[in-house]
Coordinates of C-alpha atoms in Angstrom, one line a residue:
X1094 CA -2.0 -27.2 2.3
X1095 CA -1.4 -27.4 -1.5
X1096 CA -1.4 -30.5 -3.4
X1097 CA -0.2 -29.6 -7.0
X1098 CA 0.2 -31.5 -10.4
X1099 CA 2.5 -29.8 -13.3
X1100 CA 1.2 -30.2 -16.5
X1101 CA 3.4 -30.2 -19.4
X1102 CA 1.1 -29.8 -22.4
X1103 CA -1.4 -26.6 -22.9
X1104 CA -2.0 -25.2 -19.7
X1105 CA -4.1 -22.1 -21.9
X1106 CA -7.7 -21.7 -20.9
X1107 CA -8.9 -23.6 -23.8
X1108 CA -7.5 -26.4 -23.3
X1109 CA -6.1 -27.1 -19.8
X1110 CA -8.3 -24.2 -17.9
X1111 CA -11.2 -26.1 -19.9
X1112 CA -10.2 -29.9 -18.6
X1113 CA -10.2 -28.8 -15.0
X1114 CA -13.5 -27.1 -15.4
X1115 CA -14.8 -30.1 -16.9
X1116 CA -13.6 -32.7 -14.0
X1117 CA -14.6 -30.2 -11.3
X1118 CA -17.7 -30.4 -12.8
X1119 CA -18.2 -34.2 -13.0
X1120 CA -20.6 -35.7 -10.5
X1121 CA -19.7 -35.5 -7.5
X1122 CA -16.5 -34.5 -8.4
X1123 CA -15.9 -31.8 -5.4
X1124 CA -17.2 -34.3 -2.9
X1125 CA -14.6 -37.4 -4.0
X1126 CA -12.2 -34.6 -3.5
X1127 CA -13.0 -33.4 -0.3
X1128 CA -13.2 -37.8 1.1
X1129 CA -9.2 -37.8 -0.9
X1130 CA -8.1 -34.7 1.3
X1131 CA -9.4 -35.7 4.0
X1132 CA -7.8 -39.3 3.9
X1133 CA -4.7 -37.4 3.2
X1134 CA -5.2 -35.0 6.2
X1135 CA -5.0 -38.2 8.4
X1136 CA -1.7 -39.9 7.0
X1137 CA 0.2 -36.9 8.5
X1138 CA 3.7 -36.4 7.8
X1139 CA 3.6 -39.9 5.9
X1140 CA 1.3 -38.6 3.1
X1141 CA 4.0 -36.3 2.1
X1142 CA 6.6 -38.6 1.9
X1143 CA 4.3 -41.6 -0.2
X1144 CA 3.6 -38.9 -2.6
X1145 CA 7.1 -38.1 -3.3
X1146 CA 8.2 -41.3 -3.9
X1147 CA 5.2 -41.4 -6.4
X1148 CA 5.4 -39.0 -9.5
X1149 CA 1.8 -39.5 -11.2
X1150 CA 0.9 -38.1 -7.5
X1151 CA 0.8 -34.2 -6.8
X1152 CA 2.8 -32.5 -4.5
X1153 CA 2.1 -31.5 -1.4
X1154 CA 3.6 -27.3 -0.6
X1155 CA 2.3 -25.5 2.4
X1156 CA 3.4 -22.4 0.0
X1157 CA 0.9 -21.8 -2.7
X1158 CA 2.3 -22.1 -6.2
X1159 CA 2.9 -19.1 -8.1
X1160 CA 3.7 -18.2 -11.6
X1161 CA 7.0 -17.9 -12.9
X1162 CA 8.7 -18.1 -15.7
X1163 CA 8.3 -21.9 -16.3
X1164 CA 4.4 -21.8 -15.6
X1165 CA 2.2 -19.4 -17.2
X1166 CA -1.4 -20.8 -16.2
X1167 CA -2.6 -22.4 -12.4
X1168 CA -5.6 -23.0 -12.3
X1169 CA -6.9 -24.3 -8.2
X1170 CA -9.7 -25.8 -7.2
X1171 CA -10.3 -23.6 -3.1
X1172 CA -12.3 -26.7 -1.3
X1173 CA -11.5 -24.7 2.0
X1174 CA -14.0 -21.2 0.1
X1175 CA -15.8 -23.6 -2.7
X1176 CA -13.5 -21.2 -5.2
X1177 CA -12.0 -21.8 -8.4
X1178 CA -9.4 -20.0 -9.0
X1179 CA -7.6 -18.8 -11.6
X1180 CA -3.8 -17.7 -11.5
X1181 CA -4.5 -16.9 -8.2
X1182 CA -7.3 -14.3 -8.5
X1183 CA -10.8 -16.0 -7.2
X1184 CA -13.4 -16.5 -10.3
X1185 CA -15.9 -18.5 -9.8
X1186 CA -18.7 -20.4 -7.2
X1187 CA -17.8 -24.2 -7.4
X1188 CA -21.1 -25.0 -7.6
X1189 CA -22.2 -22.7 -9.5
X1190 CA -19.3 -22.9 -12.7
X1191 CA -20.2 -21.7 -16.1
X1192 CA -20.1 -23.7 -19.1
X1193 CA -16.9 -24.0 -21.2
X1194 CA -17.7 -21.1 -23.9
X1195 CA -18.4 -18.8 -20.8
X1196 CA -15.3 -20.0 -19.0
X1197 CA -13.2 -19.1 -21.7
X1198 CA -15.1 -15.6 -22.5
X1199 CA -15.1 -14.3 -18.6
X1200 CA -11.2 -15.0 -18.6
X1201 CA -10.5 -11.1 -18.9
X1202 CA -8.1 -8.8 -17.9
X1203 CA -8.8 -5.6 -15.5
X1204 CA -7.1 -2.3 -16.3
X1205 CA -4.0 -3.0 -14.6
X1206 CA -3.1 -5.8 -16.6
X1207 CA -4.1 -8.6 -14.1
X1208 CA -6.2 -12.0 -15.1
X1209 CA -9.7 -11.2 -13.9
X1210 CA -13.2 -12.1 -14.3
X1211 CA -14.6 -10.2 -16.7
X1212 CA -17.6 -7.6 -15.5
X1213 CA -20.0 -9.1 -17.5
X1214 CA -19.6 -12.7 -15.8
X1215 CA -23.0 -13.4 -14.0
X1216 CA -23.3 -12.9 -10.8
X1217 CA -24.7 -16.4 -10.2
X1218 CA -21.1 -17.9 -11.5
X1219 CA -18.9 -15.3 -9.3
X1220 CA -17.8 -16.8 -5.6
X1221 CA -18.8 -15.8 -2.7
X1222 CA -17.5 -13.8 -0.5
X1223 CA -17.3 -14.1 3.6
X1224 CA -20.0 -12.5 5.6
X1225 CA -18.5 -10.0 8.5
X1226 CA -18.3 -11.9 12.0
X1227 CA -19.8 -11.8 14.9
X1228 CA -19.2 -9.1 17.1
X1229 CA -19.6 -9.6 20.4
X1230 CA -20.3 -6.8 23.2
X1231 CA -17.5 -7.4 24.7
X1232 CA -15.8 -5.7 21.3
X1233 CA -17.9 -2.7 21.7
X1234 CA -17.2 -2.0 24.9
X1235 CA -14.9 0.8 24.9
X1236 CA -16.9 2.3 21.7
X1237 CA -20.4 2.5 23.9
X1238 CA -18.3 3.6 27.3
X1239 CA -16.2 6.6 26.1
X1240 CA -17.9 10.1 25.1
X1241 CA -18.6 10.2 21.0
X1242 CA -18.3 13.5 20.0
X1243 CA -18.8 12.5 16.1
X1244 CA -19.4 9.6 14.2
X1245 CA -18.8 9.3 10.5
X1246 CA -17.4 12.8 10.3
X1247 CA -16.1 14.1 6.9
X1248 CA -12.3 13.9 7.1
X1249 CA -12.2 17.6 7.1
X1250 CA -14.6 18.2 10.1
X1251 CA -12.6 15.7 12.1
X1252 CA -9.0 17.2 11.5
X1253 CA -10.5 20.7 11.3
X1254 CA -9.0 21.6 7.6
X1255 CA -10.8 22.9 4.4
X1256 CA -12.5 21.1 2.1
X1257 CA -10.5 21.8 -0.7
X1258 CA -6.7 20.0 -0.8
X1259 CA -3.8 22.4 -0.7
X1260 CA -1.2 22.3 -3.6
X1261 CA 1.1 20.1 -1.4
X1262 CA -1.9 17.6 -0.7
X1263 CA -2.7 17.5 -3.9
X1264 CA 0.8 16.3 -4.6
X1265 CA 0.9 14.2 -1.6
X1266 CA -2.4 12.8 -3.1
X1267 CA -1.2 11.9 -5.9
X1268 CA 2.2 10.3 -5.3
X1269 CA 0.1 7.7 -3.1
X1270 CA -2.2 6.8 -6.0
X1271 CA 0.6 6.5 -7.7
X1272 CA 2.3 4.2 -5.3
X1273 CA -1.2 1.7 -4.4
X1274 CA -1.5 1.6 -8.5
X1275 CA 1.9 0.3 -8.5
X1276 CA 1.0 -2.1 -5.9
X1277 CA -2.0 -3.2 -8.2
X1278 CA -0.4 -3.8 -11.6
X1279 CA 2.0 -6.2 -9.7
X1280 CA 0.5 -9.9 -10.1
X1281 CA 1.2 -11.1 -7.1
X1282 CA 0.4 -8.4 -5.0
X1283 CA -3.3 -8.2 -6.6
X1284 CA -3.9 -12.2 -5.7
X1285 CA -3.0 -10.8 -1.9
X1286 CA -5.5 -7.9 -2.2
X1287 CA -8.2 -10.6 -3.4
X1288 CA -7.1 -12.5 -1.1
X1289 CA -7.4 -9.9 1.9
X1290 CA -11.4 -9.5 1.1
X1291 CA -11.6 -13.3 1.4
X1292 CA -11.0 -13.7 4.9
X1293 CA -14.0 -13.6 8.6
X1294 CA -11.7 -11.6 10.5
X1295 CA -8.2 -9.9 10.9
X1296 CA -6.9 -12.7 12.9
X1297 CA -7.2 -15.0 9.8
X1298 CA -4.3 -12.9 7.4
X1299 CA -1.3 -15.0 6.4
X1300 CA 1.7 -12.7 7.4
X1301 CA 2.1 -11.5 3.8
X1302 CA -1.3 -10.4 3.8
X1303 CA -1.2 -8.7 6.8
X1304 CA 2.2 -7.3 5.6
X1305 CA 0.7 -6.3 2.1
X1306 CA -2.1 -4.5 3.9
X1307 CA 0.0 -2.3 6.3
X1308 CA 2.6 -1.1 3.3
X1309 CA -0.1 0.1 1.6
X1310 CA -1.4 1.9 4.7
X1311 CA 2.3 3.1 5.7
X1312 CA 3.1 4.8 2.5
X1313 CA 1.2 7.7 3.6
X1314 CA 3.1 8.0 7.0
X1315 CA 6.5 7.3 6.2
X1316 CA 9.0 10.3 5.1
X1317 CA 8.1 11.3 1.7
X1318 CA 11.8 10.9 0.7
X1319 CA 12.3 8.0 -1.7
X1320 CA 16.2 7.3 -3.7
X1321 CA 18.7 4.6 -3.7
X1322 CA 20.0 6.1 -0.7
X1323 CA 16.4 6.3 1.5
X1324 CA 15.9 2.9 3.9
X1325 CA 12.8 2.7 5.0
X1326 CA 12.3 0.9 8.3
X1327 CA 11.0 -2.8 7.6
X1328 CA 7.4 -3.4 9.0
X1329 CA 7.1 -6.5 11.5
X1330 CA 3.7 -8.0 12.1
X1331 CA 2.0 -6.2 15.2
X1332 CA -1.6 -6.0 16.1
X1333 CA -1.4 -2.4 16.3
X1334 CA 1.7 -0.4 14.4
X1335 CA 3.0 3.3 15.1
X1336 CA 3.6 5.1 12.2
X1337 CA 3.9 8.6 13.7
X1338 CA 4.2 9.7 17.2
X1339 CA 0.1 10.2 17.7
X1340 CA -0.8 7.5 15.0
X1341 CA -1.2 4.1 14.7
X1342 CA -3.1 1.8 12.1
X1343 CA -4.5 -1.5 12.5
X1344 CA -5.3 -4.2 9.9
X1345 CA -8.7 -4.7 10.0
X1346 CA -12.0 -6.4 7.4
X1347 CA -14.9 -5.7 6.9
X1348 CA -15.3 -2.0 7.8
X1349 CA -18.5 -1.3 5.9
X1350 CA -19.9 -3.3 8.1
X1351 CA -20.9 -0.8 11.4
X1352 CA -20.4 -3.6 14.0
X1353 CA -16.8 -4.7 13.0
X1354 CA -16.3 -0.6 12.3
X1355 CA -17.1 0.1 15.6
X1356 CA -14.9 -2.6 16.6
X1357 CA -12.1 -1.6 14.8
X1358 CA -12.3 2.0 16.9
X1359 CA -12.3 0.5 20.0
X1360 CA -9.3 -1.5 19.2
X1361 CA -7.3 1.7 18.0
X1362 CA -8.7 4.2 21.2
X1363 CA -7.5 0.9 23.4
X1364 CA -4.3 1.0 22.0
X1365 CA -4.1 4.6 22.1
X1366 CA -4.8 5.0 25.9
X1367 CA -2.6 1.8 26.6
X1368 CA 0.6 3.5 25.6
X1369 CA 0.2 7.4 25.7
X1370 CA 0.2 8.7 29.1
X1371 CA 0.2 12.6 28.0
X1372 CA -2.7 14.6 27.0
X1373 CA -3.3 15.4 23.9
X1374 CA -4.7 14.8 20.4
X1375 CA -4.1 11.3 18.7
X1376 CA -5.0 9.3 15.7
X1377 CA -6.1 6.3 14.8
X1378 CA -6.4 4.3 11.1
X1379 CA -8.5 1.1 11.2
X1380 CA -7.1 -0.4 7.6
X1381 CA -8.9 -2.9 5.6
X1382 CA -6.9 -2.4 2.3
X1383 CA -10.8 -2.3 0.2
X1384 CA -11.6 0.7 3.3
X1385 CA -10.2 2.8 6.1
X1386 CA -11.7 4.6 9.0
X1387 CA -10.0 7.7 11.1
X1388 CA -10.8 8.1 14.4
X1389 CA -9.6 11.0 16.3
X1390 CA -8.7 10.6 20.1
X1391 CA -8.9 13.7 22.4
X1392 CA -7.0 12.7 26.1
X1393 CA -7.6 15.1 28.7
X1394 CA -6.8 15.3 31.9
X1395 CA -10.0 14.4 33.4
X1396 CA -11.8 13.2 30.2
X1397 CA -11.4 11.2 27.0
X1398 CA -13.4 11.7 23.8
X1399 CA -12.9 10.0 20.5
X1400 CA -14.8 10.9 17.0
X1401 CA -14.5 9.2 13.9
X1402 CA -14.7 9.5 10.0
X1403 CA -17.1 7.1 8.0
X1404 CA -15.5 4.3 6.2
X1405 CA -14.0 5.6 3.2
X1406 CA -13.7 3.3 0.2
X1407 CA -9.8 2.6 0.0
X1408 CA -8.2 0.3 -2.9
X1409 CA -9.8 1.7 -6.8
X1410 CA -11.6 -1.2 -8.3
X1411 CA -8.8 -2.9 -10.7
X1412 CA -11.7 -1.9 -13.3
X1413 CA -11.2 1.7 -12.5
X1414 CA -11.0 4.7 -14.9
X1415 CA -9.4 6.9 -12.2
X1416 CA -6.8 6.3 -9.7
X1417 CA -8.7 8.2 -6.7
X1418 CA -10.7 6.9 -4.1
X1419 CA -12.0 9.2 -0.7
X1420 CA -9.9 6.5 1.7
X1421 CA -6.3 7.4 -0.9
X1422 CA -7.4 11.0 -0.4
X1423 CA -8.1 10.5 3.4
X1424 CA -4.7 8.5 4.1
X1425 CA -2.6 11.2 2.4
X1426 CA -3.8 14.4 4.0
X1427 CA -3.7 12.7 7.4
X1428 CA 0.2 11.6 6.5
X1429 CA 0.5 15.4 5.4
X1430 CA -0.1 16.8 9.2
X1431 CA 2.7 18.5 10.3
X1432 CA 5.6 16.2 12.4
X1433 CA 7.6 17.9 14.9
X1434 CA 10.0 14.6 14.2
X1435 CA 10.4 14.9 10.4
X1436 CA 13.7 16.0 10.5
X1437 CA 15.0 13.4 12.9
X1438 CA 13.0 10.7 10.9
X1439 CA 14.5 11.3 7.4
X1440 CA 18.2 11.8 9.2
X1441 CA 17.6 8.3 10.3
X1442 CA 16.9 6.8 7.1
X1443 CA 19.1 8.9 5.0
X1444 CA 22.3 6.5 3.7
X1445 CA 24.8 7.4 2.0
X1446 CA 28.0 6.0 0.6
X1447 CA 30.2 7.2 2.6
X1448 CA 28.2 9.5 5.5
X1449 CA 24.6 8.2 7.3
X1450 CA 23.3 10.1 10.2
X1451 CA 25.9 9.8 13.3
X1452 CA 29.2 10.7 10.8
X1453 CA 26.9 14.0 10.2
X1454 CA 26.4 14.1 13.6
X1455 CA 29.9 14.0 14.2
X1456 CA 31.2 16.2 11.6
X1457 CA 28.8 19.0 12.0
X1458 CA 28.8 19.3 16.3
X1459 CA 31.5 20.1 18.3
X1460 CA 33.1 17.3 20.9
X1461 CA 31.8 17.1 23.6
X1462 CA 28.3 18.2 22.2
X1463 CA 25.2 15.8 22.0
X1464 CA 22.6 17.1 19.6
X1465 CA 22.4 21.3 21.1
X1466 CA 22.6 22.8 18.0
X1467 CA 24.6 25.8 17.8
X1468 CA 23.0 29.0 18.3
X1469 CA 23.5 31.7 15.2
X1470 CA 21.7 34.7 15.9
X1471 CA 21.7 36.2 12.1
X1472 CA 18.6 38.9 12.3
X1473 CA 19.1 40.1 9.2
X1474 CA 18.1 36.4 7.3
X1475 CA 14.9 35.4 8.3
X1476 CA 13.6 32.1 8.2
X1477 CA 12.2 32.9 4.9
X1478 CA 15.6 33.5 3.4
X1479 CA 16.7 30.5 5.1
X1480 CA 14.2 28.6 3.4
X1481 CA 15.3 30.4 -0.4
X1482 CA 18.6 29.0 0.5
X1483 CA 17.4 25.7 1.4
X1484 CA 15.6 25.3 -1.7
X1485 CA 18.4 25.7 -3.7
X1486 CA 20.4 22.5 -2.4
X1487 CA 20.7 19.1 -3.3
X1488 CA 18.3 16.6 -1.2
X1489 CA 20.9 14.8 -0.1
X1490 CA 22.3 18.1 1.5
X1491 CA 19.1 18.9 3.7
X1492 CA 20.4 16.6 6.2
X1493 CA 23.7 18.5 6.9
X1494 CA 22.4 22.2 6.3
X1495 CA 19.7 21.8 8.7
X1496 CA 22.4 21.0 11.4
X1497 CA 24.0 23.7 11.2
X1498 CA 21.5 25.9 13.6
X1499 CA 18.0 26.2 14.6
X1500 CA 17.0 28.2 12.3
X1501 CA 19.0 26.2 9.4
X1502 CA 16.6 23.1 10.8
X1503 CA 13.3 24.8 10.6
X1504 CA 14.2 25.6 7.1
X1505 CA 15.2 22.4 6.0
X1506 CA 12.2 20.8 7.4
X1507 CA 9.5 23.2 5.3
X1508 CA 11.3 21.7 2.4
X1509 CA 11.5 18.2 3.7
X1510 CA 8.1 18.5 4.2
X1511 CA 7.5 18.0 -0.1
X1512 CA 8.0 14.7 -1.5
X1513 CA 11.4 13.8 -2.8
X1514 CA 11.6 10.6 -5.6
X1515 CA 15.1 10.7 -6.4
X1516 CA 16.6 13.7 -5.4
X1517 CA 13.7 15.5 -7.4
X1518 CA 11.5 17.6 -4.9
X1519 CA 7.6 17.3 -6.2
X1520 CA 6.3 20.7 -6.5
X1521 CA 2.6 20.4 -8.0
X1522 CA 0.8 17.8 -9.9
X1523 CA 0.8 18.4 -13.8
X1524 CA -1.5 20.5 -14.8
X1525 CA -2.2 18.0 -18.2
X1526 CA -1.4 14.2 -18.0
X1527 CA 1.7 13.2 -20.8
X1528 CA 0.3 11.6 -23.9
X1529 CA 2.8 8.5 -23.3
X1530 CA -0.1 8.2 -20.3
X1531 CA -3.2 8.6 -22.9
X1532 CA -3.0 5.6 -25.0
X1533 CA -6.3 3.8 -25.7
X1534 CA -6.7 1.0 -23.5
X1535 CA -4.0 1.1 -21.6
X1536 CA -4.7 3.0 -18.5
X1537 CA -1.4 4.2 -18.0
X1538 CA -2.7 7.2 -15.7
X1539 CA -3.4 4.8 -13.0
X1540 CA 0.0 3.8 -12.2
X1541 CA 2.1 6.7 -13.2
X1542 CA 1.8 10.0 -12.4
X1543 CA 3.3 13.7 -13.9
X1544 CA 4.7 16.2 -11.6
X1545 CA 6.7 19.5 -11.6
X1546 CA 9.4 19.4 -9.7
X1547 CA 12.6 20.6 -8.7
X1548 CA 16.0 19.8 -8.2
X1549 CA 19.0 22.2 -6.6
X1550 CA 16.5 24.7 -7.9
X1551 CA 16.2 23.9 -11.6
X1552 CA 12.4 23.0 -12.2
X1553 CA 11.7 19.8 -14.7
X1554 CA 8.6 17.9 -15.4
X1555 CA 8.9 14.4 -14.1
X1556 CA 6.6 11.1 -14.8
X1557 CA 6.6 9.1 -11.5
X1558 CA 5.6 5.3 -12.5
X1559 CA 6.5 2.0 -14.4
X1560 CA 8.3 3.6 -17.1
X1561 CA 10.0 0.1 -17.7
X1562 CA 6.8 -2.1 -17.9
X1563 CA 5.6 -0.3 -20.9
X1564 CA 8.7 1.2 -22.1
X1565 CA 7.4 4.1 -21.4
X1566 CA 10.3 7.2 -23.5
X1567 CA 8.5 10.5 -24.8
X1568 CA 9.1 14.6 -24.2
X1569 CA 6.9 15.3 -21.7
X1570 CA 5.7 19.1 -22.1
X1571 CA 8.4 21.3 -20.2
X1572 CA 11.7 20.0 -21.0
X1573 CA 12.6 22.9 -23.3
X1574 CA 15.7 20.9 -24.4
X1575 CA 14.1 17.9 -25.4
X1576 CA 16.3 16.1 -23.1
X1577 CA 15.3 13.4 -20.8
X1578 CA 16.7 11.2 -18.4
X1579 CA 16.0 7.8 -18.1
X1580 CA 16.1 6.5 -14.7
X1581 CA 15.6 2.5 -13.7
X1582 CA 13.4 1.2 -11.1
X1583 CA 16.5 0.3 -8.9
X1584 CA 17.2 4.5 -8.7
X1585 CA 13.7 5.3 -6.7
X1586 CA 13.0 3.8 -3.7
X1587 CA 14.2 0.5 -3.0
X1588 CA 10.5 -0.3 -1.3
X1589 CA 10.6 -4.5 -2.3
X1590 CA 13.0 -5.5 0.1
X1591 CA 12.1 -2.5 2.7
X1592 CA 8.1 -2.1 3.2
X1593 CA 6.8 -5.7 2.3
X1594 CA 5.7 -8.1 -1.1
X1595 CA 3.5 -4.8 -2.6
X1596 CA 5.7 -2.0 -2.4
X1597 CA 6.2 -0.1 -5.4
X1598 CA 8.9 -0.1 -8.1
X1599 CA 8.9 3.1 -9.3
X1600 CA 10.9 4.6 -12.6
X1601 CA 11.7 8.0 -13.2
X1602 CA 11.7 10.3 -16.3
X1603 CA 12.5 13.8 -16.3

């Protein structure tokens, strides 16, 4: 519950931010406060309606207030954490605040252009965060009874793969730390994040948390295919989510902590064996937005073995000076295995104006015909030539060309399997990052990214990112006609209203 007052003089750090640190700091300040909520608490529904009839009282919102375009500072006193927060991002202990001049001074802001506490704020003045929980044996039960066959495995021992990230990783890679950078820039999206390491236990995230949490873990998973014409499935709050055929994530804390890690695995192998039946190899992501865990899940017929990465660190510190971490790197090459169901899966969320998946069912197969491909037996072109051909179409044409035959499909699929931001396949990663990405100070890199790329076959540079936030306009190094293409936010994915309150806004420039 919120109980809020509007101010309508200064609300600037020096002058409002100041006054509230200065009667938080009174004596006993924070306990008249707590004996007020408390009486309050115990008027019910009546307290809400006194209040209202009052206005020199605050009002009472079970939604926290957020800023907009008629309030520019909120400054709220947490007695439920003993926090002081500041436009939503936690600052400081309430018993331990800092005097004015350091109020003012640790009032910063981190590289992606969020209010923060400033580094150099002492540690004494900075809140506290929640210990891990208890975990009881009970949670550990199907950890200690199954057969470990590794445990805090390097990600390339558990899914058998090189060290080294293949060209299409990389790009993979790169488009997600892209996309969580995007996530981080946004203001209300970082008070979630902060807001995610602040609670015991999974069971205590509000639904947007829980929803901010599992975008940023489904970005990896999801077809890489993202345009005005791509709808992604919406995400409903579930303990456990299926984001592939053998892998599901769970939204978990505290996973560099080895008793709620271990916990975390036994959720996902429970969940695994619960609704798979079949042999075979499955996977499981314990997500805590800040880390992530793999484990690996090896059903046999007559045994069951499970082995697991260590917690890779997930979410860059909003201080970075690079936008990788292990858990990005991690999330993407697991999201880069090979699925059998990629085709289907981008048919399914491919829109068009006029066309979506059954009219191209029913244009391209005969009546009569469910979805039996027609057989062309064409010797002489190989799948390789198949694929030449394939990588000279639109996007948007993939769909219908790879229902033509079997062959036609398996084709279309190896170039499905790139990432596609606008109708623009991403080839490679830029081998030299744009100067519009270099200025001093601005950390542009961390939320935009350059790429080569191709379209109908035509190759172009592209910048992935928030070309709008910065007005981002400059030749990028490749467009040997000086000519680029300025493409809104509203032109890549439409990820706001599909994959929860953090997805990305991307703009385009080629």
């Amino acid at each position: 519950m919120y109980f809020s007052t509007y101010s309508n003089f200064d609300s600037h750090p020096e002058a409002l931010g100041v006054r509230m640190l200065r009667y938080i700091n009174r004596p006993q300040a924070i306990t008249k406060k707590r004996q007020w909520l408390a009486q309050l608490s115990g008027m019910g529904d009546r307290c809400s309606t006194d209040l209202a009839d009052d206005p020199d009282d605050p009002r009472i919102s079970k939604q926290r207030p957020q800023i907009d375009f008629t309030i520019e500072w909120i400054y709220e006193i947490d007695l439920d954490r003993n926090i002081f927060h500041i436009n939503g991002i936690p600052f400081f202990s309430l018993e331990y605040l800092p005097d004015p001049y350091a109020f003012i001074r640790h009032i910063s802001k981190d590289h992606y252009g969020n209010v923060a506490c400033a580094p150099a704020c002492h540690p004494g003045h900075k809140y506290e965060k929640p210990v891990p929980p208890s975990v009881h044996d009970s949670d550990l039960a199907t950890y200690q009874s199954l057969a470990c066959t590794g445990a805090h495995m390097d990600l390339s021992d558990l899914l058998a793969i090189s060290d080294a990230l293949t060209p299409g990783e990389h790009v993979r890679v790169s488009l997600l730390e892209t996309m969580i950078g995007q996530c981080m820039i946004r203001s209300d999206t970082a008070s979630l994040i902060y807001g995610l390491g602040l609670v015991s236990s999974h069971d205590q995230l509000t639904d947007d948390e829980w929803l901010t949490a599992c975008t940023m873990a489904n970005f990896a998973f999801v077809p890489q295919m993202f345009g005005t014409h791509i709808s992604h499935p919406q995400l409903n709050r579930k303990e456990f989510t299926w984001v592939r055929e053998d892998t599901v994530v769970c939204i978990s804390t505290h996973l560099d902590d080895e008793g709620c890690l271990q916990a975390s695995i036994s959720r996902l192998i429970d969940a695994i064996l619960e609704e798979k039946d079949n042999p075979g190899d499955y996977f499981g992501v314990a997500f805590s937005v800040y880390h992530c865990a793999i484990v690996k899940v090896v059903k046999d017929v007559h045994i069951t073995t499970f082995s697991h990465t260590t917690p890779f660190k997930f979410l860059p510190s909003f201080y970075a000076d690079s936008p990788s971490t292990p858990g990005i790197t991690a999330i993407a090459r697991l999201g880069n295995r090979v699925d059998q169901a990629l085709f289907v899966r981008i048919a399914e969320i491919y829109q068009t104006s006029e066309d979506n998946w059954h009219t191209y069912q029913q244009k391209s197969l005969p009546q009569g015909i469910d979805d039996t491909l027609p057989k062309i037996s064409c010797k002489e072109l190989p799948t390789e030539l198949w694929r030449e051909v394939a990588l000279h179409l639109q996007s948007s044409d993939l769909i219908a060309f790879g229902l033509v035959s079997d062959l036609c499909r398996e084709a279309a699929t190896m170039v499905l399997r790139y990432p596609h931001v606008c109708g623009y396949r991403l080839v490679a990663v830029a081998k030299e990052r744009p100067q519009c990405l270099l200025h001093s100070g601005e950390y542009r890199f961390l939320h935009n990214a350059c790429f080569s790329a191709a379209q109908a076959g035509i190759p172009v540079d592209v910048l992935v990112g928030s070309e709008s936030q910065n007005n981002i306009i400059s030749r990028i190094k490749g467009d040997t006609h000086g000519i680029m293409k300025r493409l809104s936010a509203e032109d890549l994915a439409r990820m706001d209203s599909q994959c929860g309150p953090c997805s990305s806004s991307l703009g385009l420039l080629v």
